[in-house]
XYZ file of N, CA and C in Angstrom:
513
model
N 0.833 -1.178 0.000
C 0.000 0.000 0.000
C 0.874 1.236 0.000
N 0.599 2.171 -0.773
C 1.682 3.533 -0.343
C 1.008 3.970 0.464
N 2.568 5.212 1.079
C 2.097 5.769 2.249
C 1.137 6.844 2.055
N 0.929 7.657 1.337
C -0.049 8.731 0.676
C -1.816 8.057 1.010
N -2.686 8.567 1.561
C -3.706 8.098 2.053
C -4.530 7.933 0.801
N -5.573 7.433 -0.211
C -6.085 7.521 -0.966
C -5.554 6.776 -2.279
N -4.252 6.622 -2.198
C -3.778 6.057 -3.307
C -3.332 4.716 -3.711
N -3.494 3.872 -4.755
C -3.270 2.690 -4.852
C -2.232 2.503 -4.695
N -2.367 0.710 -4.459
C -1.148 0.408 -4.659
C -0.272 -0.047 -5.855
N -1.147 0.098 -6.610
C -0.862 -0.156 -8.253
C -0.443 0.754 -8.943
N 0.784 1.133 -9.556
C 1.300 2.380 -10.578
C 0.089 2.669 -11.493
N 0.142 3.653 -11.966
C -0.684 3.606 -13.580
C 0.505 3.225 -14.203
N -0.768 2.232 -15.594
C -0.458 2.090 -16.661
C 0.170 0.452 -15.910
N -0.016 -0.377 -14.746
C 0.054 -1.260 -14.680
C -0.982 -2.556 -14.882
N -1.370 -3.428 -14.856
C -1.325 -4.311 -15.473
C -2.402 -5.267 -13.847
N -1.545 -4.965 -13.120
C -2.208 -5.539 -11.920
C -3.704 -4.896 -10.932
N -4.427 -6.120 -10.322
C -5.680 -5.766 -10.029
C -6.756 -6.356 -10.837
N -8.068 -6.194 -9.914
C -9.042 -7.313 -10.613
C -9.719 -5.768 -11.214
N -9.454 -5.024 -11.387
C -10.150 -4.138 -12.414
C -9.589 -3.940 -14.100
N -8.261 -4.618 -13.708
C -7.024 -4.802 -15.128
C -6.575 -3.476 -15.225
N -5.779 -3.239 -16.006
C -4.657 -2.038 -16.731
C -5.278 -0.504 -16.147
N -4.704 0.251 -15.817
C -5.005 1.678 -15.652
C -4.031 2.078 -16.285
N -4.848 3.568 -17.126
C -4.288 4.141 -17.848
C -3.530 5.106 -17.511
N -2.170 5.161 -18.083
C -1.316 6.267 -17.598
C -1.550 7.688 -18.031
N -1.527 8.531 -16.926
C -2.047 10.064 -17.269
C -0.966 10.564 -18.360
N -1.801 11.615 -18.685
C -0.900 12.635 -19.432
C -0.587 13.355 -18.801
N 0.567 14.622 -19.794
C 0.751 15.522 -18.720
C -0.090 16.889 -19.221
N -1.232 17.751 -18.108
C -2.081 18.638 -18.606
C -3.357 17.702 -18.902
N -3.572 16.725 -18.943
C -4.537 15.993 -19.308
C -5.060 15.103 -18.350
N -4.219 14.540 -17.481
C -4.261 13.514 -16.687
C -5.093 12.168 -17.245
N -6.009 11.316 -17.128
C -6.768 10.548 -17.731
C -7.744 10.579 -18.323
N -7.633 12.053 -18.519
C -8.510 12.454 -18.825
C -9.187 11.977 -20.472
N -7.976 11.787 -21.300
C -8.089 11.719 -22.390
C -8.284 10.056 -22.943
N -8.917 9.110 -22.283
C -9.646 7.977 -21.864
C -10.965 7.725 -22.587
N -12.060 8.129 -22.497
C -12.996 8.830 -22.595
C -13.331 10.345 -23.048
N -12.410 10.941 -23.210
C -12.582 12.370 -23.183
C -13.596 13.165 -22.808
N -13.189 12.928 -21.255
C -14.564 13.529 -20.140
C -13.496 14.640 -19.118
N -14.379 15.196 -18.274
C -13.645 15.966 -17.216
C -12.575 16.921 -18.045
N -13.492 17.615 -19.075
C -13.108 18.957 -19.863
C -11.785 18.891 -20.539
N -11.652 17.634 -21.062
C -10.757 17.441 -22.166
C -10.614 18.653 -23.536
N -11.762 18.810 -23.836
C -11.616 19.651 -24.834
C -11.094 20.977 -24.316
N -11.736 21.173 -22.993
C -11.014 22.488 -22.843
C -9.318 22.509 -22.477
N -9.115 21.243 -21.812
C -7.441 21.533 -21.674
C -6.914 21.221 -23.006
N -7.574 20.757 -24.050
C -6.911 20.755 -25.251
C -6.644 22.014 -25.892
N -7.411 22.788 -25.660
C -7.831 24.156 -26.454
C -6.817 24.910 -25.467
N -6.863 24.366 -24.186
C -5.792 25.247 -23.065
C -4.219 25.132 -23.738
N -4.100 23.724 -23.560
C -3.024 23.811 -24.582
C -2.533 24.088 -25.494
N -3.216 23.844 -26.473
C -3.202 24.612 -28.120
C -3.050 26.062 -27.630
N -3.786 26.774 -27.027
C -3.841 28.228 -26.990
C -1.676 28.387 -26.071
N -1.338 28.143 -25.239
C -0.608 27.979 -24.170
C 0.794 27.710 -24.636
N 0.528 26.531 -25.329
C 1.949 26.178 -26.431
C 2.089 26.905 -27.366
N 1.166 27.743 -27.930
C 0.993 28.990 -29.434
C 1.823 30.301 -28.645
N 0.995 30.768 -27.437
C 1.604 31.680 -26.373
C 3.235 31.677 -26.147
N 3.389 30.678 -26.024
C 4.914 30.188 -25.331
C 6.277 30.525 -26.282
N 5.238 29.563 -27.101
C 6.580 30.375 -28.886
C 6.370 31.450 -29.200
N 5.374 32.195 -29.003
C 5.132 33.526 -29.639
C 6.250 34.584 -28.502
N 5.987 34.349 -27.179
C 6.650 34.850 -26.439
C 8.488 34.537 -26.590
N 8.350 33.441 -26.589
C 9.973 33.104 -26.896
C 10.723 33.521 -28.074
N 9.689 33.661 -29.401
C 10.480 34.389 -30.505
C 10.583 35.701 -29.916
N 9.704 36.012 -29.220
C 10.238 38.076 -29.317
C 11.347 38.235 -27.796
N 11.284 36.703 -27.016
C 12.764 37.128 -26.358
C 13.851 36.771 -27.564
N 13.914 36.224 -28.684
C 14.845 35.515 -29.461
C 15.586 37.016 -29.664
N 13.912 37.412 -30.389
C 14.119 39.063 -31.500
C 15.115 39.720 -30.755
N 14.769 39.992 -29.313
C 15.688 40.765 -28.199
C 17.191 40.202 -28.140
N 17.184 39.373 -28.158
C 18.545 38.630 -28.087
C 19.648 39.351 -29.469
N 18.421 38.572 -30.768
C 19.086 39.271 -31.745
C 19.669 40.454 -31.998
N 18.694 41.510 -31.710
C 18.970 43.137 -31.645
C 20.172 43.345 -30.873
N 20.629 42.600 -29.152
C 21.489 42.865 -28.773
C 22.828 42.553 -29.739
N 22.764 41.229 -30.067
C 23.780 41.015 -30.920
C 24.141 42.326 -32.246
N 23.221 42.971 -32.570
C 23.059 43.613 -33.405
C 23.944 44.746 -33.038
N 23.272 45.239 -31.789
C 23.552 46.584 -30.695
C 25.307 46.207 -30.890
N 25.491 45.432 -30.370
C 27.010 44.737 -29.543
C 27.972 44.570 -31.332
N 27.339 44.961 -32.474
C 28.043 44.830 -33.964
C 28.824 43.636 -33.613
N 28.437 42.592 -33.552
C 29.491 41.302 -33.962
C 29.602 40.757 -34.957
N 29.376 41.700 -35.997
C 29.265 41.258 -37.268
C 28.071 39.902 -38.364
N 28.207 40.648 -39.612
C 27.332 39.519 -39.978
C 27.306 37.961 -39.873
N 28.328 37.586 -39.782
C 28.658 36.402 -39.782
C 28.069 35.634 -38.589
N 28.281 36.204 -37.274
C 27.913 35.531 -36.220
C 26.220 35.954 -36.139
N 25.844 36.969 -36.697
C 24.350 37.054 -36.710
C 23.290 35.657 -37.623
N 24.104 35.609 -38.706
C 23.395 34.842 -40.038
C 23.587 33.335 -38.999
N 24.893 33.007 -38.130
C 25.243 32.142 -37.592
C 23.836 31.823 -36.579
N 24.027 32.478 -35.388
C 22.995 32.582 -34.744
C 21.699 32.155 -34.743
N 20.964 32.796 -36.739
C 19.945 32.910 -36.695
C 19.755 31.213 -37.452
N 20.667 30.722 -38.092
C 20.392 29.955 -38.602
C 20.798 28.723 -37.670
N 21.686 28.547 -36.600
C 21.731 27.636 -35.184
C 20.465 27.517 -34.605
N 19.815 28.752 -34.281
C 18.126 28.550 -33.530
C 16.986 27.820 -34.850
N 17.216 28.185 -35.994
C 16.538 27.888 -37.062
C 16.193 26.228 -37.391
N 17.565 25.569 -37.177
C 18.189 24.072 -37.532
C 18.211 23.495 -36.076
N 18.295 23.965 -34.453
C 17.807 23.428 -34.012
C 16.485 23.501 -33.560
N 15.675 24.147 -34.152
C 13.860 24.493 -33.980
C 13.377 23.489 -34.516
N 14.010 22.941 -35.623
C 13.767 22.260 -36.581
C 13.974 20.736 -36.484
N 14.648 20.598 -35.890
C 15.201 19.197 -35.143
C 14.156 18.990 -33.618
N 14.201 20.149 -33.045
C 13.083 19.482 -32.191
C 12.090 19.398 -32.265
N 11.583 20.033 -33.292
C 10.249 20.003 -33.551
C 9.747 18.047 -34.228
N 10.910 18.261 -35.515
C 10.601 16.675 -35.754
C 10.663 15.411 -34.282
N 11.903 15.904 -33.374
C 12.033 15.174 -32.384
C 10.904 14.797 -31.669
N 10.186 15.956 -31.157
C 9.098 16.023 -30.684
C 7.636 15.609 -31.208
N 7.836 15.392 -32.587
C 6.376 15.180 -32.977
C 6.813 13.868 -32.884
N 7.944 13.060 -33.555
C 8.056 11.421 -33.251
C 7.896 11.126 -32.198
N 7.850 11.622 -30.337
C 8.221 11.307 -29.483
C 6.489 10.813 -29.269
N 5.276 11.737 -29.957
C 4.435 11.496 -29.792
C 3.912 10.370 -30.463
N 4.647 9.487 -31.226
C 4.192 8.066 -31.826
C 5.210 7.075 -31.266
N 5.696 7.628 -30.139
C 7.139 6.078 -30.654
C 7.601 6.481 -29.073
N 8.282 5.546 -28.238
C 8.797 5.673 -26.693
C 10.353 6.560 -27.515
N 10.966 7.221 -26.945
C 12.013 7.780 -27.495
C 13.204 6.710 -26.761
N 14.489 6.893 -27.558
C 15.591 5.954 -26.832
C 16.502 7.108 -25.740
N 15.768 6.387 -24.519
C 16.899 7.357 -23.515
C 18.295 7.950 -23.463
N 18.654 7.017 -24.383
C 20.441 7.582 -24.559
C 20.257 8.571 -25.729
N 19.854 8.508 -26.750
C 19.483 9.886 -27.404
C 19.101 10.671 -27.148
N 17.789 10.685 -26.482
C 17.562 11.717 -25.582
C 18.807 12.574 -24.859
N 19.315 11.640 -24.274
C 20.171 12.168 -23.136
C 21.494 13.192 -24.173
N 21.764 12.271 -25.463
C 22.910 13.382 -26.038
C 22.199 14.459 -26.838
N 21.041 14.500 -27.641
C 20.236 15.619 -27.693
C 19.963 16.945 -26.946
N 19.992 16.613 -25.524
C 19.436 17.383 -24.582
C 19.832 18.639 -24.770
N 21.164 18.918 -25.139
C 20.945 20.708 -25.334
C 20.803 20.886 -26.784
N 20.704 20.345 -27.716
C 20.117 20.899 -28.757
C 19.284 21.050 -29.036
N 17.694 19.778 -28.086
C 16.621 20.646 -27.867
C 16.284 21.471 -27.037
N 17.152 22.259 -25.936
C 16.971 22.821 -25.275
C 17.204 24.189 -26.171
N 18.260 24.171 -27.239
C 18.253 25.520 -28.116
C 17.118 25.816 -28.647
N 16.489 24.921 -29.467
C 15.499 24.820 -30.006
C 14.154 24.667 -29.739
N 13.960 24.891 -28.322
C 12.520 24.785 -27.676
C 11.638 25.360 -28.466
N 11.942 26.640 -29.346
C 10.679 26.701 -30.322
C 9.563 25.812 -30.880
N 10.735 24.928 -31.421
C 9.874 23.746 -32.216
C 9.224 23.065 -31.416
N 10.110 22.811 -30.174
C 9.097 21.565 -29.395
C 7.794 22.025 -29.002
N 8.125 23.900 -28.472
C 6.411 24.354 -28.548
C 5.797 24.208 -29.682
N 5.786 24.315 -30.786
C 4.937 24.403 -32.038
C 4.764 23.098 -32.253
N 5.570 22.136 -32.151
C 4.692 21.016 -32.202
C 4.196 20.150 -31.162
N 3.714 21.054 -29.639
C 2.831 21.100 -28.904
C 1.274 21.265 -29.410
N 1.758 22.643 -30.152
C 0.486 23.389 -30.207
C -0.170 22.523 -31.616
N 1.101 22.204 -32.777
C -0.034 21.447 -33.935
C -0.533 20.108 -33.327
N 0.128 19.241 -32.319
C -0.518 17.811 -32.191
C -1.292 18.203 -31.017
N -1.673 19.354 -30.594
C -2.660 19.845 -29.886
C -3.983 19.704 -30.272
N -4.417 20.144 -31.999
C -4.875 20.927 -32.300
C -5.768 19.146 -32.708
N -5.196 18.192 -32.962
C -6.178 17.032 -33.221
C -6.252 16.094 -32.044
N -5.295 15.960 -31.145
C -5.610 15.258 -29.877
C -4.562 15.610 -29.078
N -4.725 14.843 -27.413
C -3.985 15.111 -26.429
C -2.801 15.089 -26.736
N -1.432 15.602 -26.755
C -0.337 15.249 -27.354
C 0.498 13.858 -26.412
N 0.334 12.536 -27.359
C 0.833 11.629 -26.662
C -0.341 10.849 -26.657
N -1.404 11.174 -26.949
C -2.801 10.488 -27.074
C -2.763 9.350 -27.841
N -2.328 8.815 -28.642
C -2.066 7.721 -29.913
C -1.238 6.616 -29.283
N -0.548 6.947 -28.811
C 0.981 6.186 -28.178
C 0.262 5.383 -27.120
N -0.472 6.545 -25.911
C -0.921 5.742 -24.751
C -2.069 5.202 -25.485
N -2.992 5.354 -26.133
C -4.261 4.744 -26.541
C -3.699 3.507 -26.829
N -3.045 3.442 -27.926
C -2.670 1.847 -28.373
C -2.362 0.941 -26.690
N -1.047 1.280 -26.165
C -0.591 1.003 -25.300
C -1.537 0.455 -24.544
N -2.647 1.633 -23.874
C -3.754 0.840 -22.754
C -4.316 -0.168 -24.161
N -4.963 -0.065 -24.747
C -5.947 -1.263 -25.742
C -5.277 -2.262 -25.759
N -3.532 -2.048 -26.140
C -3.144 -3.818 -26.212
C -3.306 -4.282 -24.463
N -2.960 -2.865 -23.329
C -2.753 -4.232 -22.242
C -4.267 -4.172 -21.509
N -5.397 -3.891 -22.149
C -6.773 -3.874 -22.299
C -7.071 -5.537 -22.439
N -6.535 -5.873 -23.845
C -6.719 -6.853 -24.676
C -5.987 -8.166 -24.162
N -5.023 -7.793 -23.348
C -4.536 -8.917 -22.933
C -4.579 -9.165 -21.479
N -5.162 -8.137 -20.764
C -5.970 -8.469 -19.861
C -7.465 -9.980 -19.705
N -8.157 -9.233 -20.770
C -9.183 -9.517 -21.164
C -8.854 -11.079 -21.313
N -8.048 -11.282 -22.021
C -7.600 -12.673 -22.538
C -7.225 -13.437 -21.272
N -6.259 -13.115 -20.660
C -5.872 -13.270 -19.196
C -7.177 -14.221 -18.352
N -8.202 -13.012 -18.661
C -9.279 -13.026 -16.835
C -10.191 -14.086 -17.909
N -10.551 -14.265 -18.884
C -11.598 -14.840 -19.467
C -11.879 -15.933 -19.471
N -12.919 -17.026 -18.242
C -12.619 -18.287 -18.526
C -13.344 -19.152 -19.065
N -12.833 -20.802 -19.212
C -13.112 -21.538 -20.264
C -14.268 -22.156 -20.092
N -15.179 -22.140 -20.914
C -16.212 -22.927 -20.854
C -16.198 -24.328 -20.994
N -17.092 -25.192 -20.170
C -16.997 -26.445 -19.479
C -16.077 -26.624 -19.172
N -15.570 -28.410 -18.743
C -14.695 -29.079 -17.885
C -13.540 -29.610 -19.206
N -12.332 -29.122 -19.279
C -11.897 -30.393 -19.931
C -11.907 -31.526 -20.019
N -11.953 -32.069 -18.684
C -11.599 -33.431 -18.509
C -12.856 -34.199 -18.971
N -14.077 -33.683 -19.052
C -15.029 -33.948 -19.452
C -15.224 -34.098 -21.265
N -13.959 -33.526 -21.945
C -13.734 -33.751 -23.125
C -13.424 -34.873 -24.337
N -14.672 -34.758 -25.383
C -14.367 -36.324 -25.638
C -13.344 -36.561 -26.348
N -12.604 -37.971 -26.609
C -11.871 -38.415 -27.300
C -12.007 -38.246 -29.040
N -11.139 -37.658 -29.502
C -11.175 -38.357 -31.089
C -11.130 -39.497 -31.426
N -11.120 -40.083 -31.997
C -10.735 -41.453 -32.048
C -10.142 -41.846 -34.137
């Protein structure tokens, strides 16, 4: 039992219990996206709106950034540099990020990635906000996920009609 009063003793997204598989929350969504009850649409729309916000705000700290560089004359070279480093990694996380929403990502990539999507957080917001815009982001991945261990639950608990032993011979 954990120590937390109210809470199972079963992880989500495990497997164990006579109720079978619970589904693992999202994040901003929680389980919600199950059923799509308990104002799914609106944290979708929260999101979509939130992740649109986030990049919009982050390009005009970019713009600021830029101008300083501008202010500070470090020449063209390191500007065109600059703009096209945030550009190519926006661009990389963005693809990163939309695969992450069909596929478990490999932790060790992840792990050597990590500051190049951290340059590039643009993208990972924008493709917040587009896989926002048709479902929970991550919605596809866990859906399958709970249905297969749905399905093999099901298979699991389901039992056999009559006795074998009561089964006749071929002959």
């Amino acid at each position: 039992m954990s120590d937390e009063p109210g809470t199972p003793d079963t992880p989500a997204g495990s497997t164990g219990g006579p109720m079978g598989p619970r589904p693992e929350p999202l994040r901003f969504f929680g389980t919600s996206w199950v059923h799509h009850d308990d104002g799914y649409a609106a944290r979708r729309a929260g999101v979509a709106v939130g992740s649109l916000a986030a990049a919009a705000v982050s390009c005009l700290i970019l713009r600021f950034a830029y101008q300083g560089l501008q202010i500070a004359d470090t020449g063209s070279f390191v500007n065109v540099l600059v703009v096209v480093m945030f550009a190519i990694c926006s661009a990389l996380a963005f693809r990163n990020t939309w695969d992450r929403f069909g596929k478990h990502p490999d932790p060790d990539r992840q792990a050597s990635l990590r500051g190049l999507l951290a340059i590039g957080f643009v993208g990972s917001l924008l493709a917040y906000f587009f896989r926002s815009l048709t479902e929970a982001p991550g919605e596809k991945l866990h859906r399958a996920e709970y249905e297969k261990a749905r399905t093999q639950h099901q298979h699991r608990t389901t039992r056999r009609t009559g006795n074998p032993a009561k089964k006749k011979r071929r002959r």
